[in-house]
Backbone as XML, in Angstrom:
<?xml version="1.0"?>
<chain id="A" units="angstrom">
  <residue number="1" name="UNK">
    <atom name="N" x="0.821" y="-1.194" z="0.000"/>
    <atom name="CA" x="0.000" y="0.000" z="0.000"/>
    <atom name="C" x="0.866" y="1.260" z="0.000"/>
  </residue>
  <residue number="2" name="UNK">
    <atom name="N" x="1.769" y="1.155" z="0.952"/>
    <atom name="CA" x="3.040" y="2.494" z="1.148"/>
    <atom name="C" x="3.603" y="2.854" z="-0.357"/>
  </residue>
  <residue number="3" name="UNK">
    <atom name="N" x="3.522" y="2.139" z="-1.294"/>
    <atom name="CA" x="4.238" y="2.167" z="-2.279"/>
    <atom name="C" x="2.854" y="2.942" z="-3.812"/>
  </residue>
  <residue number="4" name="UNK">
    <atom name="N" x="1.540" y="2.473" z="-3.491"/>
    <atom name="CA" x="0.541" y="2.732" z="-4.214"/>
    <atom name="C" x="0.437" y="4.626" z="-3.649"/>
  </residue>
  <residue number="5" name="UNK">
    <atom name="N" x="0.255" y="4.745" z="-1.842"/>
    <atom name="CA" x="0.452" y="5.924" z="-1.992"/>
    <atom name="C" x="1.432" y="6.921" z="-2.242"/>
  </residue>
  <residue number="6" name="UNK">
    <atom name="N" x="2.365" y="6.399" z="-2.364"/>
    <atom name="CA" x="3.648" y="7.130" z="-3.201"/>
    <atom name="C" x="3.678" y="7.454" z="-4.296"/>
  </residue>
  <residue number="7" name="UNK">
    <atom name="N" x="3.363" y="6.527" z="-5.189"/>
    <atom name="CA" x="2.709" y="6.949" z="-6.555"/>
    <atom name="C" x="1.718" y="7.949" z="-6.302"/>
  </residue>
  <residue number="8" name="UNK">
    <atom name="N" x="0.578" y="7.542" z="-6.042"/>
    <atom name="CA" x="-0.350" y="8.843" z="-5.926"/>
    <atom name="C" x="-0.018" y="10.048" z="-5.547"/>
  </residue>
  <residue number="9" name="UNK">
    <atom name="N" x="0.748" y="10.037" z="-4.809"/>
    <atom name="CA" x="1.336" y="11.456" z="-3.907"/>
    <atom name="C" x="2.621" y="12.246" z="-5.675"/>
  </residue>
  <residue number="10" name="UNK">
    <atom name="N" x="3.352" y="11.446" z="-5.823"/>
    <atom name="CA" x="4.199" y="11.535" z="-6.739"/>
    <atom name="C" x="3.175" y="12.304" z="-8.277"/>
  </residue>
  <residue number="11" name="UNK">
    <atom name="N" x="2.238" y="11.422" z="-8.691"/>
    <atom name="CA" x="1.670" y="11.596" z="-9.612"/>
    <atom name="C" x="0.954" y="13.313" z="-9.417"/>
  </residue>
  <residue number="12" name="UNK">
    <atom name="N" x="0.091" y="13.393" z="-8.299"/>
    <atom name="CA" x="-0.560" y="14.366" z="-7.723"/>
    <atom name="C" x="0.496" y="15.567" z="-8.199"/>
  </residue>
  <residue number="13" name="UNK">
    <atom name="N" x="1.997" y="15.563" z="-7.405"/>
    <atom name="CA" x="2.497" y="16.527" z="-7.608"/>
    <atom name="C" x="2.822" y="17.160" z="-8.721"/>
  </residue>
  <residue number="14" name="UNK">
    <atom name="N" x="3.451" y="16.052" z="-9.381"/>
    <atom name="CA" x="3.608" y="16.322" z="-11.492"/>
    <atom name="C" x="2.513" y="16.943" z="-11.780"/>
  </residue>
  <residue number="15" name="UNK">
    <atom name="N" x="1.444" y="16.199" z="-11.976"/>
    <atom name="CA" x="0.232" y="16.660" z="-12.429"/>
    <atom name="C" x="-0.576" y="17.864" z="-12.269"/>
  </residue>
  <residue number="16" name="UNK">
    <atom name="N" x="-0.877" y="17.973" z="-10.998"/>
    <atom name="CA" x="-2.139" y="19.206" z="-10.518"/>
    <atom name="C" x="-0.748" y="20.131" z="-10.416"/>
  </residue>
  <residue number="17" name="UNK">
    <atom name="N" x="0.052" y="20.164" z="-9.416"/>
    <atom name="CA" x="1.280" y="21.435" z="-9.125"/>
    <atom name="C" x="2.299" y="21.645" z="-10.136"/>
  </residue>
  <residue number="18" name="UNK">
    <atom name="N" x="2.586" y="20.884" z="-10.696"/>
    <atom name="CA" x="3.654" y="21.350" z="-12.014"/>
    <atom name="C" x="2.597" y="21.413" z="-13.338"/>
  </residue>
  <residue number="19" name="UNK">
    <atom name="N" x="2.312" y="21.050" z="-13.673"/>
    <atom name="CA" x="1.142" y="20.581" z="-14.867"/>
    <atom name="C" x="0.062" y="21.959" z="-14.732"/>
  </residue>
  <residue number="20" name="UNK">
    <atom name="N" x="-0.381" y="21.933" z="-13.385"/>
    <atom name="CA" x="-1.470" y="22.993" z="-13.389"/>
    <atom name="C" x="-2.803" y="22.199" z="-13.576"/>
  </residue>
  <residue number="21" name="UNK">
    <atom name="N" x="-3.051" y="20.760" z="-13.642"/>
    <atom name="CA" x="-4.408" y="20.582" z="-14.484"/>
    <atom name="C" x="-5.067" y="20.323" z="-12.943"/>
  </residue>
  <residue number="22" name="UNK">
    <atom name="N" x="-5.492" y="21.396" z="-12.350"/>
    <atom name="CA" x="-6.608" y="21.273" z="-11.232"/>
    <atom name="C" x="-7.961" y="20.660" z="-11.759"/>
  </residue>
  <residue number="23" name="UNK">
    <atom name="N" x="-8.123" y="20.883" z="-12.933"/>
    <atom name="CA" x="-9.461" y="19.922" z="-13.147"/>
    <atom name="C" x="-9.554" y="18.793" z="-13.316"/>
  </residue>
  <residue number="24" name="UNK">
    <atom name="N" x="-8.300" y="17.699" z="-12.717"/>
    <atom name="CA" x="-7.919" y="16.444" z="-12.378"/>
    <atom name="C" x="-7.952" y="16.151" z="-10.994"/>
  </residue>
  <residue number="25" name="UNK">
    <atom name="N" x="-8.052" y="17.389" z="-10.379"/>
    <atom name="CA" x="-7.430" y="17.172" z="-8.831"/>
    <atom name="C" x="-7.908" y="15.979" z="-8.074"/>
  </residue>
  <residue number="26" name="UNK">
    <atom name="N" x="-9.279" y="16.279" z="-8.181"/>
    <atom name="CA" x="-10.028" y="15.125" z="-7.702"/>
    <atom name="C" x="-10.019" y="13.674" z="-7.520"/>
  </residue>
  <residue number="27" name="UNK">
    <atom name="N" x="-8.753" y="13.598" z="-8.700"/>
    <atom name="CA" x="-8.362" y="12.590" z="-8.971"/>
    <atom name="C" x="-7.360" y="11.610" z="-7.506"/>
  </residue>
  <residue number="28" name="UNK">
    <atom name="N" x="-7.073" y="12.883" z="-6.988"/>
    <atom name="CA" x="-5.759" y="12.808" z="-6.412"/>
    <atom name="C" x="-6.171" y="13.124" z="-4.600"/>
  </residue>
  <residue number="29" name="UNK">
    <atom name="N" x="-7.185" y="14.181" z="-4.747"/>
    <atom name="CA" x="-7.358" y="14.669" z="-3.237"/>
    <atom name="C" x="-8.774" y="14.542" z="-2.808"/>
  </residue>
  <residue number="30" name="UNK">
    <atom name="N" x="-9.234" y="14.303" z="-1.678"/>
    <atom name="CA" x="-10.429" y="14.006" z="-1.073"/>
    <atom name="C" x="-10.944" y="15.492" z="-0.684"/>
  </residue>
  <residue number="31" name="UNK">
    <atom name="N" x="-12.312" y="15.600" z="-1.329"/>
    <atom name="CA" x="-12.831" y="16.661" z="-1.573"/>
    <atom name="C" x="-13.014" y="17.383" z="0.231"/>
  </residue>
  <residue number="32" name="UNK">
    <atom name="N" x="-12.500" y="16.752" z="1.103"/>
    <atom name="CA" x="-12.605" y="17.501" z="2.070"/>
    <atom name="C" x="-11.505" y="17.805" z="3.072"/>
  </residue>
  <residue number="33" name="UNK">
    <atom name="N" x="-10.433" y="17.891" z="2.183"/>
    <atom name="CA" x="-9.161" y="17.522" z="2.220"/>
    <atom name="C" x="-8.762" y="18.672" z="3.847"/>
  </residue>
  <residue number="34" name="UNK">
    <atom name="N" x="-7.818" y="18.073" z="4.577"/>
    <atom name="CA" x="-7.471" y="18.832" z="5.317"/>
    <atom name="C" x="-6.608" y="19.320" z="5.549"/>
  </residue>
  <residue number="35" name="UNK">
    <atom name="N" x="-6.223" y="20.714" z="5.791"/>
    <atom name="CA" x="-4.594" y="21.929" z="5.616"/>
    <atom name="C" x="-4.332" y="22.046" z="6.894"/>
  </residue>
  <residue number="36" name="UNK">
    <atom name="N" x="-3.145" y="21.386" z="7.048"/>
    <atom name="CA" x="-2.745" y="21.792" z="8.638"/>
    <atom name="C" x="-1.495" y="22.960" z="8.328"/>
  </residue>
  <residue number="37" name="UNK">
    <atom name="N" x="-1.192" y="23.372" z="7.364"/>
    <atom name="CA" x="-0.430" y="25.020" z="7.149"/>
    <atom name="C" x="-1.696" y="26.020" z="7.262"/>
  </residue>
  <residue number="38" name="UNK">
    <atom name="N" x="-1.660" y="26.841" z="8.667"/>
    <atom name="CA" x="-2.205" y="27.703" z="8.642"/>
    <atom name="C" x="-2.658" y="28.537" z="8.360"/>
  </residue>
  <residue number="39" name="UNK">
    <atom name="N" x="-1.875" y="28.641" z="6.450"/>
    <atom name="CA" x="-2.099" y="29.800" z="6.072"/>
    <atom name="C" x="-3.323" y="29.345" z="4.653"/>
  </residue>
  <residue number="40" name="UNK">
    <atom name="N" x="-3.484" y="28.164" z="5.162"/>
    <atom name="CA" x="-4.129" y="27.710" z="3.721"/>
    <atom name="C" x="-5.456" y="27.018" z="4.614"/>
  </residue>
  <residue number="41" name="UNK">
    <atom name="N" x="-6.773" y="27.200" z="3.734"/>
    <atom name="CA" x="-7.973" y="26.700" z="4.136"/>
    <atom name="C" x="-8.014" y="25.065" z="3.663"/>
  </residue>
  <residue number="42" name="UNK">
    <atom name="N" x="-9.313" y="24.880" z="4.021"/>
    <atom name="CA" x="-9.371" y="23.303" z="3.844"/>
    <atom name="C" x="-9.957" y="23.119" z="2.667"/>
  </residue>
  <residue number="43" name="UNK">
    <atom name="N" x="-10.187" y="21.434" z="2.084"/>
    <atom name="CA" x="-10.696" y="21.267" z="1.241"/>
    <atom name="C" x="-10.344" y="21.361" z="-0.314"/>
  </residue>
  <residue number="44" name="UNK">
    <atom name="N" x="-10.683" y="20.454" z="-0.715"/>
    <atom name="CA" x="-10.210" y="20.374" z="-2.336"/>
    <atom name="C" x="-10.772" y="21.830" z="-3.402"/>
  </residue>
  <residue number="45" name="UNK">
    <atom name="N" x="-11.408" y="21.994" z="-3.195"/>
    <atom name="CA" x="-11.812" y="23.651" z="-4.031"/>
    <atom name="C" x="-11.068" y="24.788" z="-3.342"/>
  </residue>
  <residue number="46" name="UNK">
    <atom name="N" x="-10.188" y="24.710" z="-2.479"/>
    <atom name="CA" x="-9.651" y="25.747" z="-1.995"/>
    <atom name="C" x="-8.432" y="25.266" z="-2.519"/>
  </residue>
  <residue number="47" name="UNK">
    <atom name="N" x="-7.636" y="24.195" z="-2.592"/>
    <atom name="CA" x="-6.247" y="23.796" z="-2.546"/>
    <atom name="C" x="-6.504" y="24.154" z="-4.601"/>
  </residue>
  <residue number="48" name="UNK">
    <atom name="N" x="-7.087" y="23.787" z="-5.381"/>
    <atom name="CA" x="-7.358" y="23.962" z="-6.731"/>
    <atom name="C" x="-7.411" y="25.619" z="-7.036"/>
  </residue>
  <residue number="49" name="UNK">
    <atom name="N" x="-8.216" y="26.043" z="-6.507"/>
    <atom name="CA" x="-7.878" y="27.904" z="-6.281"/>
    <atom name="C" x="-6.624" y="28.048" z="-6.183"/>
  </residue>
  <residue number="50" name="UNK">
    <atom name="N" x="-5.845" y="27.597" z="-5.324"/>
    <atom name="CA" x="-4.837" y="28.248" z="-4.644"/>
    <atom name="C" x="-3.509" y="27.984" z="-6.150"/>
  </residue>
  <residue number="51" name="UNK">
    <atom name="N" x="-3.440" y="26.964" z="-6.514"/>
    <atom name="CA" x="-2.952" y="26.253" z="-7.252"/>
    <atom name="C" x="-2.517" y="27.202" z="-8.674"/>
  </residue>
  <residue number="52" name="UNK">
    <atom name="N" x="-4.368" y="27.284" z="-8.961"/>
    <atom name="CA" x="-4.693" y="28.030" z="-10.309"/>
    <atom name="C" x="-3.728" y="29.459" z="-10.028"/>
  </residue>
  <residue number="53" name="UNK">
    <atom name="N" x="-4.050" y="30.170" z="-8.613"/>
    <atom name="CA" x="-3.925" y="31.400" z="-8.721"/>
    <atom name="C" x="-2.878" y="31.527" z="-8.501"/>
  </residue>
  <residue number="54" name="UNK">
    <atom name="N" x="-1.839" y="30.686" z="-7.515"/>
    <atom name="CA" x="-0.278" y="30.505" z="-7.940"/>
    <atom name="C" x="0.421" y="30.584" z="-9.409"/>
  </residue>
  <residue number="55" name="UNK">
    <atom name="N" x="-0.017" y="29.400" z="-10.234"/>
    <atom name="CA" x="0.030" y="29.229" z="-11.649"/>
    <atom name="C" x="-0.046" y="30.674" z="-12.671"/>
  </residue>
  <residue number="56" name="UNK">
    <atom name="N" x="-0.906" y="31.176" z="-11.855"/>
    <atom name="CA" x="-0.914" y="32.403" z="-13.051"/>
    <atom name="C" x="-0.279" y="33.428" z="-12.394"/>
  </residue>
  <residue number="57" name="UNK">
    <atom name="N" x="0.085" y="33.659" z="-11.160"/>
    <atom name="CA" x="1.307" y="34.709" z="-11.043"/>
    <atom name="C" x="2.790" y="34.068" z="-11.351"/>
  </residue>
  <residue number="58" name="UNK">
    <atom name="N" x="2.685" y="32.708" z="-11.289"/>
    <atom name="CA" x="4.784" y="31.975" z="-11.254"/>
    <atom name="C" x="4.149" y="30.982" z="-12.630"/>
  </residue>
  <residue number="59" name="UNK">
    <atom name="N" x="3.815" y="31.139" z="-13.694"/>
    <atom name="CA" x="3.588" y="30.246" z="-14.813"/>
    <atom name="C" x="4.932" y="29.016" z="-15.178"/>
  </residue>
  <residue number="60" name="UNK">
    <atom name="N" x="5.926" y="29.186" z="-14.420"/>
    <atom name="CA" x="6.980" y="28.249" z="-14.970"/>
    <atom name="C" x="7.355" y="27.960" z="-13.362"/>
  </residue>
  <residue number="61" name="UNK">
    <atom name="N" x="6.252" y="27.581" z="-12.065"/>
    <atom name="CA" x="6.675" y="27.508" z="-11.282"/>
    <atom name="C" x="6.778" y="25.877" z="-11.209"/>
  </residue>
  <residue number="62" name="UNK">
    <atom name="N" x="7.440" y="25.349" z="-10.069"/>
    <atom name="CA" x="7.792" y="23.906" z="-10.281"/>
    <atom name="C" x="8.237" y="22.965" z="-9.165"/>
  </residue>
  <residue number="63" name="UNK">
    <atom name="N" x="7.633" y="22.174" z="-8.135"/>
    <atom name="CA" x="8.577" y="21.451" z="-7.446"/>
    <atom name="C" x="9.448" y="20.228" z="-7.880"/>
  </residue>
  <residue number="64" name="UNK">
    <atom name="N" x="10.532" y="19.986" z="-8.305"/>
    <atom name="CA" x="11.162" y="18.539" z="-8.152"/>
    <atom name="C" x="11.629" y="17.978" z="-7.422"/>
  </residue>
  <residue number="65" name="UNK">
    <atom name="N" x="11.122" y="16.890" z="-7.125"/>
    <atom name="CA" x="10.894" y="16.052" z="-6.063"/>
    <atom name="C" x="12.352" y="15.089" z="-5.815"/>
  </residue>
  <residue number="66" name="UNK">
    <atom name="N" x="13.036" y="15.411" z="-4.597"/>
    <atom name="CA" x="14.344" y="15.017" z="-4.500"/>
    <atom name="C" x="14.244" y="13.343" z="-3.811"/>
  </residue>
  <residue number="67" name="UNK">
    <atom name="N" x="13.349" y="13.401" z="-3.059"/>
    <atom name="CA" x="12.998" y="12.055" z="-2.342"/>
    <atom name="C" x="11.813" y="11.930" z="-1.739"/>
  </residue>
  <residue number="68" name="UNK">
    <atom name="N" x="11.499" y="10.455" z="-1.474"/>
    <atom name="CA" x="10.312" y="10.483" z="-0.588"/>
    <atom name="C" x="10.380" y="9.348" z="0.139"/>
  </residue>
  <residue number="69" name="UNK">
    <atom name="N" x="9.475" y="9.163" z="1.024"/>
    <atom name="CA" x="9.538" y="7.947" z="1.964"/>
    <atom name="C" x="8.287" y="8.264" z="2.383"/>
  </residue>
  <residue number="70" name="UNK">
    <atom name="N" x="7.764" y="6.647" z="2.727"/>
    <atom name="CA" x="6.548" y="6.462" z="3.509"/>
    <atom name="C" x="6.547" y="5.709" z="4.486"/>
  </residue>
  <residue number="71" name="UNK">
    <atom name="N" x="5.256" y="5.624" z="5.351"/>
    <atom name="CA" x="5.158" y="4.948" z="6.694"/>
    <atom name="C" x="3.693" y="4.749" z="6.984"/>
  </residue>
  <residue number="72" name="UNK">
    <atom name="N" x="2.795" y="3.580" z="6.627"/>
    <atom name="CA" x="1.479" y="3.358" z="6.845"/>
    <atom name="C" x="0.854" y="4.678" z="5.432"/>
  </residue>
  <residue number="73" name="UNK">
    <atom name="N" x="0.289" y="5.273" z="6.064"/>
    <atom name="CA" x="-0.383" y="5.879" z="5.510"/>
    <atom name="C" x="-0.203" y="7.410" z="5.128"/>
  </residue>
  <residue number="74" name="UNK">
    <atom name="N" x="0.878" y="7.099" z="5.244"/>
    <atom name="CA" x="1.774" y="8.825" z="5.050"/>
    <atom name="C" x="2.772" y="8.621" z="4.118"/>
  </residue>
  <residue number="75" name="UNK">
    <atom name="N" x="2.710" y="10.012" z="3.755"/>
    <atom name="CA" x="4.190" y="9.784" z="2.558"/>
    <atom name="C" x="4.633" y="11.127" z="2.760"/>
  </residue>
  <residue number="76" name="UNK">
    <atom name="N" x="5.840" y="10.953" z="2.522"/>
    <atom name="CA" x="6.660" y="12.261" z="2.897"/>
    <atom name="C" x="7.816" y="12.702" z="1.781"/>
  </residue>
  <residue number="77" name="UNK">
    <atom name="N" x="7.381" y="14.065" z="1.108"/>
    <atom name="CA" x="8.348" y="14.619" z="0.033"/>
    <atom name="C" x="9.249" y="15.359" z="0.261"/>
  </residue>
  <residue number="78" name="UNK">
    <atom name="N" x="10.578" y="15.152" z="-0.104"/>
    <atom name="CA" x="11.530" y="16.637" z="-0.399"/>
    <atom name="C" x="11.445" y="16.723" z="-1.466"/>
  </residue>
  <residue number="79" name="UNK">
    <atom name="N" x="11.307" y="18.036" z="-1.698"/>
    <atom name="CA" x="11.622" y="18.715" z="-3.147"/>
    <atom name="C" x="12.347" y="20.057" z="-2.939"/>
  </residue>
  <residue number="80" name="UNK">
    <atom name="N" x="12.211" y="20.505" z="-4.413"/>
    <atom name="CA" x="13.294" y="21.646" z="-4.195"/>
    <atom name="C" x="11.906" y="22.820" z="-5.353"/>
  </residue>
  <residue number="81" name="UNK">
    <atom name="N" x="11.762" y="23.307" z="-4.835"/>
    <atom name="CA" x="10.550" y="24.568" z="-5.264"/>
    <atom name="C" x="10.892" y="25.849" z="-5.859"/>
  </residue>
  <residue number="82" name="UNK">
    <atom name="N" x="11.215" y="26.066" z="-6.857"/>
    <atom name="CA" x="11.463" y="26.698" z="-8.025"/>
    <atom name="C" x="10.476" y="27.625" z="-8.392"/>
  </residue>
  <residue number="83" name="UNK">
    <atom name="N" x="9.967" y="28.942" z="-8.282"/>
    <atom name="CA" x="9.101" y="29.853" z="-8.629"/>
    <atom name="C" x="9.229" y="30.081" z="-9.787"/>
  </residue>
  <residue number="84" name="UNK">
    <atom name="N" x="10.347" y="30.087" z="-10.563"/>
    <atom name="CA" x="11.063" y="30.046" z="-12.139"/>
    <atom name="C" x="12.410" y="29.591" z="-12.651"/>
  </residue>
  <residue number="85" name="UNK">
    <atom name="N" x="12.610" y="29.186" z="-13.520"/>
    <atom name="CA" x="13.821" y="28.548" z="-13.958"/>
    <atom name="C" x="14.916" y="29.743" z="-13.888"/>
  </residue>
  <residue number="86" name="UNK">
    <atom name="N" x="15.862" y="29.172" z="-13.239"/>
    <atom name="CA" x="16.850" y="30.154" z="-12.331"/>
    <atom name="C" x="17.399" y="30.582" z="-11.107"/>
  </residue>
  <residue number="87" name="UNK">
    <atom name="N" x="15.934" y="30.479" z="-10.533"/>
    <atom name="CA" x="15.605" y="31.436" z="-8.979"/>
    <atom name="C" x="16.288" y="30.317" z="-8.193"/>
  </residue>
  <residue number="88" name="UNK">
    <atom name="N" x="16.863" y="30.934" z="-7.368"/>
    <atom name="CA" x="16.874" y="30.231" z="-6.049"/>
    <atom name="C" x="16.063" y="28.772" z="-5.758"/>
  </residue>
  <residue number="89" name="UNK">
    <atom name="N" x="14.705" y="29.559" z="-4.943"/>
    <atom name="CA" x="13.701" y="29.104" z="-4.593"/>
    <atom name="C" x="13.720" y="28.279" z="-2.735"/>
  </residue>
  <residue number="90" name="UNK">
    <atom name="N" x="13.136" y="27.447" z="-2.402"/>
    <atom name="CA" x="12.852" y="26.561" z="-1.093"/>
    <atom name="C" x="13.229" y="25.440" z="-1.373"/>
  </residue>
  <residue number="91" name="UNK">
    <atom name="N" x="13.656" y="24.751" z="0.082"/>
    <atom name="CA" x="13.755" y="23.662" z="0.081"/>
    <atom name="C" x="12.172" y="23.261" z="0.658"/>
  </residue>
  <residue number="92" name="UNK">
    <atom name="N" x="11.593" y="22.169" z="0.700"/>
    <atom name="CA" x="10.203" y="22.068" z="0.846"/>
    <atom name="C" x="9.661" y="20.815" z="1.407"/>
  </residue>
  <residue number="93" name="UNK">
    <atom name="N" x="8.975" y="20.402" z="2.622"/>
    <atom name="CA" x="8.843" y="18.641" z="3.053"/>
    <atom name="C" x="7.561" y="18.862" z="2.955"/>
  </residue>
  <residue number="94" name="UNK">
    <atom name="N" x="6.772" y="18.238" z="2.372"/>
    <atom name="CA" x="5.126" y="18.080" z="2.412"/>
    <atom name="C" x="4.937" y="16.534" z="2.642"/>
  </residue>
  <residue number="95" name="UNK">
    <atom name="N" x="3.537" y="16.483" z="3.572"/>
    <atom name="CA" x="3.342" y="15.244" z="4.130"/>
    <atom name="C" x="2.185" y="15.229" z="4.010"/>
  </residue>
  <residue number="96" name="UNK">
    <atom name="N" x="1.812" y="13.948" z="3.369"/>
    <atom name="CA" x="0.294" y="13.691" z="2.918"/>
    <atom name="C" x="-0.097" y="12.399" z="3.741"/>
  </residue>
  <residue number="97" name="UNK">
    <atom name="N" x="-1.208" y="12.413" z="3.967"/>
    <atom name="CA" x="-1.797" y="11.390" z="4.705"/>
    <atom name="C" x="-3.212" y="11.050" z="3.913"/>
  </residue>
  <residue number="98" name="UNK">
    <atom name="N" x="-2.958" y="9.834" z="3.436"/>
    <atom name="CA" x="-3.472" y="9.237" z="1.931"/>
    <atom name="C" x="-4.887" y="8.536" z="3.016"/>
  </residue>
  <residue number="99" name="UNK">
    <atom name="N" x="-5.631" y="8.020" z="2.293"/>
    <atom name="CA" x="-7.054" y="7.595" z="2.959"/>
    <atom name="C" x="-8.017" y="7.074" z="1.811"/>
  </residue>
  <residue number="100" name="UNK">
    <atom name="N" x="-8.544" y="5.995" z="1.805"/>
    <atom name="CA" x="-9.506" y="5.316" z="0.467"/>
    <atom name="C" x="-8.940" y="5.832" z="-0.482"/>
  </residue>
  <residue number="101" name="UNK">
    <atom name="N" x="-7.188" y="5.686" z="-0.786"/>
    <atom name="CA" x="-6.819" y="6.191" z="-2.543"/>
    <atom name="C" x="-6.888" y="7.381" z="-2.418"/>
  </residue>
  <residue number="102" name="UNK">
    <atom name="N" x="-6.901" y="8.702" z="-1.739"/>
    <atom name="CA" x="-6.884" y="9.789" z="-1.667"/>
    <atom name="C" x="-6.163" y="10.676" z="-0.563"/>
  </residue>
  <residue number="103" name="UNK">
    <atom name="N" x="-5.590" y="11.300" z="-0.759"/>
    <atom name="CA" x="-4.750" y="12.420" z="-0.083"/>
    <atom name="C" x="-6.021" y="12.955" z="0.317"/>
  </residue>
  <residue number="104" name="UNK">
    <atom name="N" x="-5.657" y="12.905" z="1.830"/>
    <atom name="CA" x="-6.994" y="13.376" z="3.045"/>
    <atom name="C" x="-6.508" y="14.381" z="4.196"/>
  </residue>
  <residue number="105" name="UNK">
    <atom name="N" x="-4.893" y="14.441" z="3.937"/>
    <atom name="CA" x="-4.738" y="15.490" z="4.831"/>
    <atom name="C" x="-3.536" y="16.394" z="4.921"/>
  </residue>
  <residue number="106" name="UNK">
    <atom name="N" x="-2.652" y="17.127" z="4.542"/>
    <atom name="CA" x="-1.415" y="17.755" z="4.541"/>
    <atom name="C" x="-0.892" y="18.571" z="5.521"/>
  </residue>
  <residue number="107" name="UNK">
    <atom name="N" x="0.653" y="18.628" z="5.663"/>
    <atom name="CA" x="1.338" y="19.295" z="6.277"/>
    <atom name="C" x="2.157" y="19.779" z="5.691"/>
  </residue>
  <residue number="108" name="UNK">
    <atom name="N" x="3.291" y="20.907" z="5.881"/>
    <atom name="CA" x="4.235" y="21.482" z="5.041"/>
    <atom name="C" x="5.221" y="22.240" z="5.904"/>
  </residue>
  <residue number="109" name="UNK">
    <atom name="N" x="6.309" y="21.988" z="5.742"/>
    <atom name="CA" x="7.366" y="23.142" z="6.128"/>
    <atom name="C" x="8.605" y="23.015" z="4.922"/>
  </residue>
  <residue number="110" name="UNK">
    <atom name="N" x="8.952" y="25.055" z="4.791"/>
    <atom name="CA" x="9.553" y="25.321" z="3.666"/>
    <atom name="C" x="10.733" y="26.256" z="4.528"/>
  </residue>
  <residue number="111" name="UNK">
    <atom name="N" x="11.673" y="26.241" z="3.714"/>
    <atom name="CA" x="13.165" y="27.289" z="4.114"/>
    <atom name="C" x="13.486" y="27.653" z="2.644"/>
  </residue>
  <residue number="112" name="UNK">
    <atom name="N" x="13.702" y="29.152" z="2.300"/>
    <atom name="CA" x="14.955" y="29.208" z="1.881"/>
    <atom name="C" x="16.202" y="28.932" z="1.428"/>
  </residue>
  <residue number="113" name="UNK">
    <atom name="N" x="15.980" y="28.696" z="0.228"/>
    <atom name="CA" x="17.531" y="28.194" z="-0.301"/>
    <atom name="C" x="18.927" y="29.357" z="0.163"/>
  </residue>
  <residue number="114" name="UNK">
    <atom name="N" x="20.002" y="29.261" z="0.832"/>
    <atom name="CA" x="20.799" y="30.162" z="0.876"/>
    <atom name="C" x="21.560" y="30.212" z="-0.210"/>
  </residue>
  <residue number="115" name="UNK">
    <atom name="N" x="22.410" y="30.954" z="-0.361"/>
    <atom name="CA" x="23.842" y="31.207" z="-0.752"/>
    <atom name="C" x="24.888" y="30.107" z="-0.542"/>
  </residue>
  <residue number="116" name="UNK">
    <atom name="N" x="24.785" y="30.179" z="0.478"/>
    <atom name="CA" x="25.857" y="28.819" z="0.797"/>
    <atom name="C" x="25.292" y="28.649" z="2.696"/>
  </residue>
  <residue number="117" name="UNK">
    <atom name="N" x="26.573" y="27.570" z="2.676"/>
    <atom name="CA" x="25.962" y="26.654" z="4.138"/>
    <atom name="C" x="27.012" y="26.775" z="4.889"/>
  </residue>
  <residue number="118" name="UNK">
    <atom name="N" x="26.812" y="26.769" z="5.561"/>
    <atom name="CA" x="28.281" y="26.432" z="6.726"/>
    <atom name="C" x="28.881" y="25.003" z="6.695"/>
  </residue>
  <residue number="119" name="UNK">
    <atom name="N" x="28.393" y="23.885" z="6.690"/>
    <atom name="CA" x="28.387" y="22.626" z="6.373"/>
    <atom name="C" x="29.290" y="22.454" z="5.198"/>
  </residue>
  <residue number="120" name="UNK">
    <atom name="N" x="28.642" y="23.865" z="3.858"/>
    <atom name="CA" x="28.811" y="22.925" z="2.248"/>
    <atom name="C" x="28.492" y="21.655" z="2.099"/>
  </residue>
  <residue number="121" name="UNK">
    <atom name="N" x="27.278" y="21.561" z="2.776"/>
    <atom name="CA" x="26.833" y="20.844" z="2.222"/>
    <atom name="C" x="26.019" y="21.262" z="1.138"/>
  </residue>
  <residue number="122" name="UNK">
    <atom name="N" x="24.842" y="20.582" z="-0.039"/>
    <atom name="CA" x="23.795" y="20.995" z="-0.923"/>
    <atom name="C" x="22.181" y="21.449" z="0.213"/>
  </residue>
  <residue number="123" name="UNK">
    <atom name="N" x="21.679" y="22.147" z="-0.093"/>
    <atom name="CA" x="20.577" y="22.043" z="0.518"/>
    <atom name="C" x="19.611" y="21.513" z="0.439"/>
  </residue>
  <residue number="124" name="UNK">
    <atom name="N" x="19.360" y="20.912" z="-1.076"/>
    <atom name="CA" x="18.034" y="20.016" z="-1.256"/>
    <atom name="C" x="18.627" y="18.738" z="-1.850"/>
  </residue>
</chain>
């Protein structure tokens, strides 16, 4: 199952967030979907808004997805979040909690890509 919602989670992101085709979403998220980032409301017609209206201010915006891992019923992404080809952008962990084939609930925390690290290490 960990592996079916990975795909879904994976597919979801290509599709509705890079792609833009919110009139698939449904496909992907449970229409009563729940936002635990505070700054975002609940529900699948709000996350499709948000999407669209992103899309048309960052039209070449983009996450690629560096890794993921799951656990029961969760799946968990790094990506690296690109507003346009060039930019900087975030490093980005979103966590979905999948339910009957559907993403039923999210979490998110994002940073800042720097300049450099103290580490040197890469950031995403």
């Amino acid at each position: 199952m960990t592996s079916q919602n990975t795909t879904l989670v994976r597919d979801f992101m290509e599709t509705v967030w890079n792609q833009g085709r919110t009139e698939v979403a449904a496909t992907y998220v449970a229409a009563d979907l729940v936002q635990h980032n505070p700054n975002l409301p609940d529900g699948l017609d709000a996350l499709a808004g948000l999407i669209d209206m992103l899309r048309g201010q960052m039209p070449q915006m983009r996450f690629d997805i560096k890794r993921t891992a799951a656990d029961g019923d969760l799946v968990f992404v790094h990506s690296h979040f690109t507003p346009a080809p060039g930019e900087r952008g975030q490093a980005v962990v979103d966590i979905y909690r999948v339910h009957d084939g559907l993403i039923a609930e999210h979490w998110d925390v994002h940073q800042d890509i720097p300049d450099t690290t103290v580490s040197g290490h890469p950031t995403v």
